[in-house]
Coordinates of C-alpha atoms in Angstrom, one line a residue:
M165 CA 77.9 39.8 47.7
G166 CA 78.1 43.3 46.7
I167 CA 77.3 44.7 43.0
V168 CA 78.5 45.1 39.3
L169 CA 77.7 48.3 37.5
V170 CA 76.7 47.5 34.2
K171 CA 75.5 50.7 32.2
L172 CA 74.2 54.5 33.2
W173 CA 72.2 56.4 30.9
A174 CA 70.2 59.5 30.7
T175 CA 67.0 59.9 28.7
G176 CA 64.9 63.0 27.7
P177 CA 62.0 63.5 25.1
N178 CA 63.1 63.5 21.6
L179 CA 66.6 62.9 22.7
P180 CA 69.3 60.5 22.2
D181 CA 70.3 58.4 25.3
A182 CA 73.3 59.4 27.0
E183 CA 75.3 56.1 28.1
V184 CA 78.1 54.6 29.0
N185 CA 78.9 50.9 29.6
F186 CA 81.1 49.2 32.3
D187 CA 83.1 46.0 31.7
S188 CA 82.2 44.0 34.9
K189 CA 85.8 44.3 36.0
R190 CA 87.9 47.2 35.1
Q191 CA 86.7 50.3 32.9
L192 CA 88.5 53.6 32.2
I193 CA 86.7 56.8 31.4
L194 CA 89.2 59.0 29.4
G195 CA 89.1 62.4 28.5
P196 CA 90.2 66.2 29.0
S197 CA 88.4 68.3 31.5
D198 CA 85.0 69.4 30.7
T199 CA 83.9 66.4 29.2
G200 CA 81.8 64.8 32.0
K201 CA 84.1 62.5 33.4
S202 CA 83.2 63.7 36.9
Y203 CA 79.8 64.2 36.0
I204 CA 79.4 60.6 35.6
R205 CA 80.9 60.1 39.2
E206 CA 78.2 62.3 40.2
C207 CA 75.5 60.2 38.7
L208 CA 76.6 57.1 39.7
W209 CA 76.7 58.8 43.6
Y210 CA 73.4 60.0 43.2
M211 CA 72.0 56.8 41.7
V212 CA 72.9 54.8 44.5
G213 CA 71.3 56.6 47.1
G214 CA 72.9 60.0 47.1
D215 CA 70.4 63.1 47.9
K216 CA 72.1 65.7 45.8
P217 CA 71.7 65.6 42.2
P218 CA 74.3 65.9 39.5
K219 CA 75.0 69.3 38.5
W220 CA 73.3 70.5 35.9
F221 CA 75.1 72.1 32.9
P222 CA 73.9 73.2 29.1
L223 CA 74.2 69.9 27.0
A224 CA 71.9 68.2 30.0
Q225 CA 69.2 70.1 28.8
G226 CA 65.9 68.3 28.1
Y227 CA 67.0 65.1 30.0
D228 CA 65.1 64.5 32.7
E229 CA 65.6 60.7 33.7
L230 CA 68.7 58.7 34.9
H231 CA 68.8 55.1 34.6
L232 CA 71.4 52.7 36.3
R233 CA 71.7 49.2 35.7
F234 CA 73.7 46.8 37.9
A235 CA 73.8 43.2 38.7
S236 CA 74.0 41.1 41.9
D237 CA 74.2 37.4 42.6
G238 CA 73.5 37.1 38.8
Q239 CA 70.5 39.1 39.0
D240 CA 70.1 42.1 37.1
Y241 CA 68.5 45.8 38.5
E242 CA 67.8 48.8 37.3
I243 CA 67.3 52.0 38.8
L244 CA 65.3 54.8 37.9
R245 CA 65.4 58.4 38.9
G246 CA 64.7 61.8 38.1
I247 CA 67.5 63.8 37.1
K248 CA 66.8 67.0 39.0
G249 CA 65.7 65.2 42.3
G250 CA 62.8 62.7 43.8
L251 CA 63.0 59.3 45.0
P252 CA 64.5 56.3 42.7
T253 CA 62.2 53.4 41.6
I254 CA 63.7 50.1 42.1
F255 CA 63.1 47.3 39.1
R256 CA 64.3 43.6 39.0
R257 CA 65.0 43.0 35.3
N258 CA 63.5 39.6 34.4
Q259 CA 63.8 37.5 30.8
D260 CA 61.5 35.2 29.7
A261 CA 61.9 32.0 27.7
E262 CA 61.9 34.4 24.2
G263 CA 64.4 36.6 25.5
D264 CA 62.0 39.8 26.1
D265 CA 63.0 41.6 29.2
S266 CA 60.4 42.9 31.8
L267 CA 60.5 45.0 34.9
E268 CA 59.3 44.1 37.9
P269 CA 59.3 46.5 40.9
V270 CA 61.3 46.3 44.1
D271 CA 58.9 47.3 47.0
Q272 CA 62.0 48.5 49.1
K273 CA 64.3 51.6 49.7
L274 CA 66.9 52.3 47.7
G275 CA 69.6 52.4 50.4
E276 CA 68.2 49.3 52.5
F277 CA 68.3 47.2 49.1
L278 CA 71.8 48.0 48.7
V279 CA 72.9 47.7 51.9
E280 CA 71.2 44.2 51.9
L281 CA 73.3 43.4 48.5
A282 CA 76.0 44.6 50.1
G283 CA 76.0 42.0 52.9
A284 CA 75.5 44.6 55.6
S285 CA 71.9 44.0 56.1
G286 CA 71.3 43.8 60.2
R287 CA 74.8 45.0 61.2
V288 CA 74.9 47.3 63.7
I289 CA 77.9 50.2 64.0
L290 CA 78.7 53.4 66.0
H291 CA 77.2 56.6 64.9
S292 CA 78.7 58.4 67.4
A293 CA 80.1 58.0 71.0
S294 CA 76.7 57.8 72.3
K295 CA 74.5 56.2 69.5
K296 CA 74.5 53.1 67.6
G297 CA 72.8 52.0 64.3
R298 CA 72.5 50.3 61.4
V299 CA 75.0 50.4 58.4
T300 CA 73.5 52.9 55.4
G301 CA 74.0 53.6 52.0
D302 CA 76.0 56.7 52.9
D303 CA 78.7 54.4 54.1
L304 CA 78.5 52.1 51.3
R305 CA 79.1 55.4 49.1
H306 CA 81.5 56.9 51.1
W307 CA 84.0 54.1 50.9
A308 CA 83.8 52.6 47.0
L309 CA 83.0 56.3 45.2
V310 CA 85.9 58.5 45.5
S311 CA 85.9 61.9 44.2
Q312 CA 88.5 64.1 42.9
T313 CA 88.8 66.6 45.9
S314 CA 89.0 63.8 48.5
I315 CA 91.4 61.6 46.7
M316 CA 94.1 65.0 46.5
G317 CA 92.8 66.2 49.4
E318 CA 94.5 66.6 52.8
G319 CA 91.5 66.0 54.9
H320 CA 90.8 62.8 56.9
T321 CA 89.6 59.8 54.7
A322 CA 86.4 59.6 57.0
G323 CA 85.2 63.2 56.0
T324 CA 85.3 66.6 57.2
N325 CA 81.9 66.2 58.8
Y326 CA 82.9 65.8 62.3
A327 CA 79.5 64.4 63.1
Q328 CA 79.5 61.7 60.5
V329 CA 83.3 61.0 61.4
P330 CA 82.8 58.0 63.7
Q331 CA 80.1 56.3 61.6
R332 CA 82.7 56.2 58.5
I333 CA 85.2 54.8 61.0
A334 CA 82.9 52.3 61.9
S335 CA 81.8 51.3 58.7
F336 CA 85.3 51.1 57.4
N337 CA 86.5 48.7 59.7
L338 CA 83.3 46.9 59.5
F339 CA 84.1 46.3 56.0
L340 CA 87.8 45.6 57.4
T341 CA 87.4 43.0 59.7
G342 CA 83.7 41.7 59.1
Q343 CA 83.0 42.8 63.0
D344 CA 80.2 45.2 63.7
D345 CA 80.0 47.3 67.1
A346 CA 77.2 45.4 68.7
A347 CA 78.9 44.5 71.8
I348 CA 80.5 48.0 72.4
T349 CA 79.0 49.7 75.2
I350 CA 78.4 53.5 74.2
K351 CA 78.1 56.3 76.5
K352 CA 75.0 58.1 77.1
S353 CA 73.5 61.0 75.1
N354 CA 73.0 64.3 76.4
S355 CA 69.4 63.9 76.4
E356 CA 69.4 60.5 77.9
V357 CA 71.5 62.0 80.9
D358 CA 68.9 65.1 81.3
R359 CA 66.1 62.6 81.5
I360 CA 68.5 60.4 84.0
R361 CA 68.8 63.5 85.8
G362 CA 65.3 64.0 86.0
Q363 CA 64.7 60.9 87.1
L364 CA 66.8 61.2 89.7
T365 CA 65.3 64.7 90.9
S366 CA 61.7 63.1 90.9
A367 CA 63.4 60.0 93.2
E368 CA 64.9 62.5 95.5
E369 CA 61.8 64.5 95.8
S370 CA 59.4 61.3 96.5
L371 CA 62.1 60.2 99.1
S372 CA 61.7 63.2 100.9
R373 CA 57.9 63.0 100.8
V374 CA 57.9 59.3 102.1
K375 CA 60.3 60.3 105.1
A376 CA 57.8 63.1 106.2
D377 CA 55.4 60.5 106.7
I378 CA 57.3 58.3 109.3
D379 CA 59.4 59.4 112.7
S380 CA 62.9 59.3 111.9
D381 CA 63.9 56.9 115.1
V382 CA 61.6 54.1 113.7
L383 CA 63.6 51.0 113.2
R384 CA 63.1 48.4 110.4
E385 CA 63.5 45.8 113.1
D386 CA 61.3 47.0 115.9
V387 CA 58.2 47.4 113.6
E388 CA 58.8 43.9 112.2
K389 CA 59.0 42.4 115.8
A390 CA 55.9 44.4 117.0
L391 CA 54.0 43.4 113.5
A392 CA 55.1 39.6 114.1
S393 CA 53.8 39.7 117.9
V394 CA 50.3 41.3 116.6
D395 CA 50.3 38.5 114.3
K396 CA 50.9 35.8 116.5
N397 CA 47.9 37.2 118.8
L398 CA 45.8 37.4 116.0
N399 CA 46.5 33.5 115.1
E400 CA 45.9 32.5 118.7
L401 CA 42.7 34.6 118.3
N402 CA 42.0 32.6 115.2
L403 CA 42.7 29.2 116.6
Q404 CA 40.3 30.0 119.5
Y405 CA 37.6 30.7 116.9
E406 CA 38.5 27.6 114.9
A407 CA 38.4 25.7 118.0
R408 CA 34.6 26.8 118.5
A409 CA 33.8 27.1 115.3
S410 CA 35.1 22.9 115.1
K411 CA 33.0 22.4 118.1
L412 CA 29.8 23.8 117.4
R413 CA 30.0 22.4 113.6
S414 CA 29.1 18.9 114.4
V415 CA 26.2 20.3 117.0
R416 CA 24.8 22.5 114.2
K417 CA 24.8 19.6 111.7
E418 CA 23.0 17.5 114.1
I419 CA 20.7 20.4 114.3
A420 CA 20.0 20.8 111.1
H421 CA 19.3 17.3 110.5
A422 CA 17.1 17.1 113.2
A423 CA 15.2 20.2 112.1
S424 CA 14.8 18.6 108.9
E425 CA 13.1 15.4 110.6
L426 CA 11.0 17.7 112.3
R427 CA 10.0 19.3 109.3
S428 CA 9.2 16.3 107.5
W429 CA 7.3 14.7 110.3
T430 CA 5.5 17.8 111.3
A431 CA 4.5 17.8 107.4
R432 CA 3.1 14.2 107.2
R433 CA 1.0 15.0 110.4
D434 CA -0.3 17.9 109.1
Q435 CA -1.3 15.9 105.7
S436 CA -2.8 13.2 108.0
G437 CA -5.0 15.7 110.1
S438 CA -5.9 17.4 106.7
M439 CA -7.4 13.9 105.5
I440 CA -9.1 13.4 109.0
S441 CA -10.8 16.7 108.5
R442 CA -12.0 15.5 105.4
F443 CA -13.3 12.5 106.5
E444 CA -15.4 13.9 109.6
I445 CA -17.1 15.9 107.1
L446 CA -18.0 13.3 104.6
E447 CA -19.2 11.4 107.2
Q448 CA -21.2 14.3 108.4
K449 CA -22.8 14.3 105.4
Y450 CA -23.5 10.1 105.1
N451 CA -25.2 10.8 109.0
N452 CA -27.2 13.5 107.3
D453 CA -28.3 12.0 104.0
L454 CA -29.4 8.6 106.4
E455 CA -31.5 11.1 108.5
R456 CA -33.1 12.6 105.6
L457 CA -34.1 9.6 104.0
G458 CA -35.6 8.2 107.1
A459 CA -37.6 10.8 107.7
A460 CA -39.0 10.5 104.0
G461 CA -39.5 6.9 104.5
E462 CA -41.4 7.8 107.8
G463 CA -43.7 10.2 105.7
V464 CA -44.2 7.3 103.3
E465 CA -45.4 5.0 105.7
F466 CA -47.1 7.8 107.2
F467 CA -48.9 8.0 104.1
L468 CA -49.7 4.4 103.5
E469 CA -51.3 4.4 106.8
L470 CA -54.1 6.9 105.7
S471 CA -57.9 6.1 104.6
E472 CA -58.6 6.8 101.3
I473 CA -61.7 9.7 101.3
P474 CA -63.6 10.2 98.2
C475 CA -63.8 13.7 96.7
P476 CA -66.6 15.0 98.6
L477 CA -68.1 16.5 95.3
C478 CA -68.1 13.9 93.1
G479 CA -67.4 10.9 95.0
T480 CA -64.4 10.0 93.3
P481 CA -61.8 7.9 95.1
P482 CA -58.5 9.8 95.5
L483 CA -56.4 7.7 93.2
A484 CA -58.9 7.5 90.5
Q485 CA -58.9 11.7 89.9
E486 CA -57.3 12.5 87.1
H487 CA -55.2 14.9 88.2
V488 CA -53.5 12.6 90.8
P489 CA -49.5 12.7 90.1
A490 CA -48.3 9.4 89.0
Q491 CA -45.9 8.9 91.8
L492 CA -49.0 8.6 94.4
E493 CA -50.1 5.5 92.5
K494 CA -46.8 4.0 93.5
P495 CA -46.0 4.5 97.2
D496 CA -44.6 1.6 97.8
S497 CA -41.8 1.7 95.2
Y498 CA -40.7 4.9 96.8
R499 CA -40.2 3.2 100.2
K500 CA -38.4 0.2 98.8
A501 CA -36.0 3.3 96.8
I502 CA -35.4 5.0 100.1
A503 CA -34.5 1.8 102.0
A504 CA -32.2 0.9 99.1
E505 CA -30.4 4.9 99.0
A506 CA -30.4 4.4 102.8
G507 CA -28.5 0.7 102.7
K508 CA -26.2 1.9 100.3
I509 CA -25.0 5.0 102.5
S510 CA -24.5 2.9 105.3
N511 CA -22.3 0.7 103.8
L512 CA -20.3 3.8 102.3
R513 CA -20.3 5.2 106.2
A514 CA -19.3 1.9 107.5
G515 CA -16.1 2.6 105.2
L516 CA -15.3 5.4 105.8
V517 CA -15.5 4.6 109.7
S518 CA -12.9 2.0 109.1
A519 CA -10.7 4.1 107.1
L520 CA -10.8 7.3 109.5
K521 CA -10.0 5.0 112.6
T522 CA -6.7 4.0 110.1
E523 CA -6.0 8.1 109.6
R524 CA -6.3 8.6 113.4
D525 CA -4.0 5.8 114.2
R526 CA -1.3 7.6 111.4
F527 CA -1.9 10.8 112.8
Q528 CA -1.2 9.7 116.3
R529 CA 2.1 7.9 115.1
F530 CA 3.2 11.3 113.2
H531 CA 2.0 13.4 115.9
D532 CA 4.5 11.4 118.4
Q533 CA 7.1 11.4 116.2
V534 CA 6.8 15.4 116.1
I535 CA 7.1 15.6 119.7
L536 CA 9.9 13.1 119.8
K537 CA 11.8 15.2 117.0
R538 CA 11.3 18.7 118.9
T539 CA 12.4 17.0 122.1
D540 CA 15.9 16.3 120.4
L541 CA 16.0 19.4 118.5
D542 CA 15.6 21.6 121.7
R543 CA 18.3 19.6 123.4
L544 CA 20.5 20.0 120.3
E545 CA 19.9 23.8 120.6
Q546 CA 20.6 23.8 124.5
R547 CA 23.9 22.0 123.5
E548 CA 24.7 24.8 121.1
A549 CA 23.8 27.2 123.8
A550 CA 26.0 25.3 125.9
A551 CA 28.9 25.8 123.6
L552 CA 28.8 29.1 123.1
T553 CA 28.4 30.5 126.6
G554 CA 31.2 27.9 127.7
V555 CA 33.7 29.3 125.0
R556 CA 36.1 32.2 127.0
I557 CA 38.6 34.1 125.1
E558 CA 41.6 34.5 127.4
F559 CA 42.9 38.0 125.5
S560 CA 43.6 41.4 127.2
T561 CA 43.1 43.0 123.7
D562 CA 40.0 42.7 121.5
P563 CA 40.6 41.4 118.0
K564 CA 39.5 44.8 116.1
T565 CA 42.3 46.8 118.3
L566 CA 44.7 44.2 117.2
A567 CA 43.9 44.6 113.1
E568 CA 43.8 48.3 113.7
R569 CA 47.4 47.7 115.2
R570 CA 48.6 45.6 112.3
G571 CA 47.2 48.1 109.7
E572 CA 49.3 50.9 111.4
L573 CA 52.6 48.7 111.7
S574 CA 52.1 47.3 108.1
A575 CA 52.0 51.1 107.1
Q576 CA 54.9 51.4 108.5
L577 CA 56.8 48.7 107.4
G578 CA 55.5 49.7 103.8
T579 CA 56.6 53.5 104.2
L580 CA 60.2 51.9 105.1
D581 CA 60.4 49.5 102.3
E582 CA 59.5 52.6 99.8
I583 CA 62.4 54.7 101.5
A584 CA 64.5 51.4 100.7
R585 CA 63.5 51.4 97.0
L586 CA 63.6 55.0 96.3
E587 CA 67.2 55.1 98.2
A588 CA 68.4 52.4 95.8
E589 CA 66.9 53.9 92.9
I590 CA 68.4 57.3 93.7
T591 CA 72.0 55.2 94.1
R592 CA 71.3 53.6 90.4
L593 CA 70.2 56.7 88.7
K594 CA 73.7 58.1 90.3
G595 CA 75.5 55.8 88.8
L596 CA 73.8 56.1 85.5
K597 CA 74.4 59.2 85.2
A598 CA 77.5 59.4 85.2
R599 CA 79.3 59.3 81.5
P600 CA 82.7 57.2 82.0
K601 CA 84.9 57.6 78.7
V602 CA 84.3 55.0 76.0
T603 CA 87.0 54.0 74.5
V604 CA 86.9 52.3 70.9
T605 CA 89.9 50.6 70.1
R606 CA 90.5 49.9 66.2
D607 CA 93.5 48.2 65.4
G608 CA 92.7 46.0 62.6
G609 CA 94.6 43.1 63.5
T610 CA 95.3 40.3 60.7
D611 CA 92.7 42.1 58.5
G612 CA 94.7 45.6 58.9
R613 CA 97.6 43.5 57.9
A614 CA 96.4 42.0 54.7
V615 CA 95.0 45.5 53.3
A616 CA 98.4 47.4 54.0
D617 CA 100.3 44.4 52.3
R618 CA 97.8 44.2 49.6
S619 CA 98.4 47.8 49.0
K620 CA 101.8 47.9 49.3
A621 CA 101.7 45.2 46.3
M622 CA 99.6 47.4 44.3
L623 CA 102.0 50.3 44.6
E624 CA 105.0 48.6 43.8
A625 CA 103.3 47.4 40.4
W626 CA 102.5 50.9 40.0
G627 CA 106.3 51.9 40.3
F628 CA 106.6 52.6 44.1
S629 CA 109.4 50.5 45.1
D630 CA 110.7 53.0 47.6
I631 CA 108.0 51.9 50.1
K632 CA 109.8 50.0 53.0
N633 CA 107.3 49.4 55.2
I634 CA 103.6 50.0 55.2
A635 CA 100.7 49.8 58.0
L636 CA 97.2 50.4 58.3
D637 CA 95.8 52.7 61.0
A638 CA 92.2 51.6 61.4
A639 CA 91.5 54.3 63.8
A640 CA 92.2 56.9 61.1
C641 CA 91.1 54.7 58.3
D642 CA 94.7 55.3 56.2
L643 CA 98.0 54.0 55.3
V644 CA 101.0 55.1 57.2
L645 CA 104.1 54.3 54.6
N646 CA 107.3 54.5 55.5
D647 CA 106.4 55.8 59.0
R648 CA 104.7 58.3 57.8
P649 CA 100.8 58.9 57.6
R650 CA 99.5 59.0 53.9
L651 CA 98.8 62.6 54.3
S652 CA 102.2 63.7 54.6
Y653 CA 102.9 63.4 51.5
G654 CA 102.2 65.4 48.5
A655 CA 98.9 65.6 46.9
G656 CA 100.2 62.8 43.8
K657 CA 101.3 60.4 46.0
R658 CA 98.0 60.9 48.3
A659 CA 95.8 60.2 45.4
L660 CA 97.4 56.9 44.4
Y661 CA 97.9 56.0 48.0
L662 CA 94.3 56.2 48.5
S663 CA 93.3 54.5 45.3
A664 CA 95.4 51.5 46.4
L665 CA 93.8 51.4 49.8
T666 CA 90.0 52.1 48.4
I667 CA 90.9 48.7 46.1
A668 CA 92.6 46.9 48.5
L669 CA 89.8 47.3 50.8
M670 CA 87.1 46.4 48.5
E671 CA 89.3 43.3 47.1
H672 CA 90.0 42.2 50.8
A673 CA 86.2 42.7 51.8
L674 CA 85.0 40.8 48.8
Q675 CA 87.5 37.7 49.7
E676 CA 86.6 37.4 53.4
G677 CA 82.8 37.5 52.9
H678 CA 82.7 41.2 54.4
P679 CA 80.3 43.7 53.4
H680 CA 81.1 45.9 51.2
L681 CA 79.5 47.8 47.6
G682 CA 81.5 45.2 45.5
A683 CA 82.7 48.3 43.1
V684 CA 84.9 51.1 43.5
V685 CA 84.8 54.4 41.3
I686 CA 88.0 56.7 41.5
D687 CA 88.0 60.0 39.9
S688 CA 91.4 61.5 38.6
P689 CA 93.7 59.3 40.5
L690 CA 96.6 60.3 38.1
R691 CA 96.2 63.7 37.4
A692 CA 97.7 65.3 40.5
Y693 CA 100.8 63.1 39.9
G694 CA 101.3 64.3 36.5
D695 CA 100.7 67.8 37.6
P696 CA 104.3 70.0 37.9
K697 CA 102.8 72.2 40.4
L698 CA 101.7 69.1 42.9
A699 CA 104.4 66.6 42.0
D700 CA 106.8 65.5 44.9
E701 CA 110.8 66.0 44.5
G702 CA 112.6 62.2 43.9
E703 CA 109.4 60.5 43.1
V704 CA 109.0 58.2 40.3
P705 CA 108.3 59.7 36.6
A706 CA 104.6 60.4 35.9
A707 CA 104.9 58.7 32.8
T708 CA 106.3 55.4 34.5
V709 CA 103.6 55.5 37.0
G710 CA 100.9 56.2 34.1
E711 CA 102.2 53.2 32.4
K712 CA 102.4 50.7 35.0
F713 CA 99.0 51.8 36.6
Y714 CA 97.2 51.3 33.3
G715 CA 98.9 47.9 32.4
W716 CA 98.0 46.4 36.0
L717 CA 94.3 48.2 35.5
A718 CA 94.2 46.2 31.9
A719 CA 95.5 43.2 33.6
F720 CA 93.0 43.3 36.9
Q721 CA 91.0 40.3 37.3
G722 CA 90.6 40.4 41.2
K723 CA 87.7 40.8 43.3
G724 CA 85.1 43.3 42.5
Q725 CA 84.8 46.4 39.9
I726 CA 87.1 49.1 39.3
I727 CA 85.9 52.3 37.4
V728 CA 88.5 55.1 37.2
M729 CA 87.9 58.9 35.5
E730 CA 91.2 60.3 34.0
N731 CA 92.3 63.0 31.9
T732 CA 95.7 61.3 31.0
N733 CA 96.4 59.4 28.2
V734 CA 96.2 55.3 28.0
P735 CA 99.8 54.1 27.1
A736 CA 99.4 52.5 23.2
I737 CA 100.8 49.1 24.8
V738 CA 97.7 48.7 26.9
A739 CA 95.1 50.4 25.2
K740 CA 93.8 47.3 23.5
S741 CA 93.5 45.3 26.5
L742 CA 92.0 48.1 28.7
P743 CA 88.1 48.8 28.1
T744 CA 88.0 52.6 27.2
E745 CA 85.1 55.0 27.2
E746 CA 87.0 58.2 25.9
F747 CA 85.6 61.3 25.6
V748 CA 87.5 64.2 22.9
G749 CA 86.0 67.2 23.8
L750 CA 84.8 69.6 21.6
G751 CA 86.9 69.6 18.0
G752 CA 88.1 66.1 18.7
D753 CA 87.6 63.3 16.5
G754 CA 84.9 61.0 18.5
R755 CA 82.6 61.3 21.5
I756 CA 82.6 64.5 22.6
G757 CA 81.6 63.9 26.1
F758 CA 78.7 62.0 28.0
Y759 CA 75.9 64.0 26.2
P760 CA 75.9 64.2 22.8
Y761 CA 76.5 67.3 21.0
R762 CA 74.2 69.7 19.8
D763 CA 72.9 73.0 19.0
L764 CA 72.2 75.0 22.5
P765 CA 69.3 77.5 23.1
E766 CA 70.5 80.8 22.7
G767 CA 72.0 81.9 26.4
A768 CA 73.4 78.8 27.3
S769 CA 77.1 78.9 28.3
E770 CA 79.1 76.2 26.1
T771 CA 81.6 76.8 28.7
T772 CA 79.7 75.1 31.8
P773 CA 82.3 72.8 33.4
L774 CA 81.2 69.2 33.5
D775 CA 84.2 68.4 36.1
S776 CA 83.0 68.7 39.5
N777 CA 85.3 68.6 42.6
D778 CA 82.1 68.1 44.8
E779 CA 83.2 65.3 47.5
E780 CA 79.4 64.1 47.5
A781 CA 77.9 65.3 44.1

């Protein structure tokens, strides 16, 4: 959980990299003023999500990008950002089997990414008395990267920006206790109260309109009783109609069955009558054919009885003449053929007569059934008519009047329901509009005691043996030493006390698994203590404090990473065991500052200060 700073460097075209490496546990960046110590803190603030780019100075001319490498949970990451502004780009640093490094982009916002690595992802804290929100990168930076101004200042540790103070206090207590503010009830904001007030006004206006639609003396219980009475009458009417329908249902079912049978028998009768008509037509045809054949036979008989008269001109007998048709030569054959045809037709007619008789019998049976079914249907229809005329509705009010009355009563009841709903809503909104004072108690508990004890042990290691009692004021996010608030001491002690608190908070959070950035950067914790103008009376000598402070820092192997910027010399006894990046300034023997010295263009000032007292720069 948390991160470990590895390396910070600046790059520019045709310029050597300006870089500084950090030990994984403790790092001292030492040097006089105007060598770039505070500038490094500015760069770190900027590279872990701060909005304000580090201040420009002449030796930075030509450098256009800043890089920061850090590690978290065994994985290296790298941040790239324009030195004059712009959004940062995050890379995951990977190493292949051959040992070559590659950078893989991380598609995530820097603030969210650092919050996730710090173990604060998803945690909710108070941003104000009326607003909750997520932990931000600014919360991590504020309690981990301490500027020279804030460490010696007399202001609240949560900052001087009133709007940010509640959020800073909430994040401090999250790092301290590991508990967020999700369960805290917040008071409503002005905009939310205004919205509720608008809803209340609208509900009151709606209530006035609804009440205007109903008489003030109408009581709900009277409406409910009248509606129940109307419903009772309508139910009785419905029962009467249902009884009539039940009584008629069986009769109408029989009528439907009888009508169906009548249609069936009528269809059969009509079909039989159609067959009889066809048979009678066929019989008439056979009779006509027999009469025609009889006449033809008589003609042949008559012809055979005639005597043969020779031709008066040539005396040739009729049958000997050349122009006589061949048929006249065989009149007896025609007679026989006619007789045969007449016999065939007679046989067909005999069969037709038998079939016609059978069909007429069927027709009569079908006709009798039609008459029977018609009689049954008439009888059932009479029963239906009797059932319809036999039912009497014994009510003084007709169904239409009852239905209209029920509609009126239902509308009144709906209006009364709406009035009750609006009155309840108005009561609810009046309760919501109230903004009771929300008191958030932050005492730190055992976590606060642990951080205070850790701070006391640290201060004693630094030479402050006069601390009789110490406590952590979680609401003020600050220490109380010997029953005095930290801010009541001089600048030198204020700076070292705040340094102890910042480191103790980090160690405690990491040890307990609470969210924290995992590294602290402290700018000039000893400077004020060694300044005669800022020194307190009766304090431990500055040389003693400095020696013990550096000795403690050199031996530090606790939780987290500590990076200190300071301008006092490291005692020789601990210089070898304390990782130190020393800047000597112009004229010194060694590295002059963060940026390498080079000839500056004309007009550039070599005295532009590199150290800054801006809290968030």
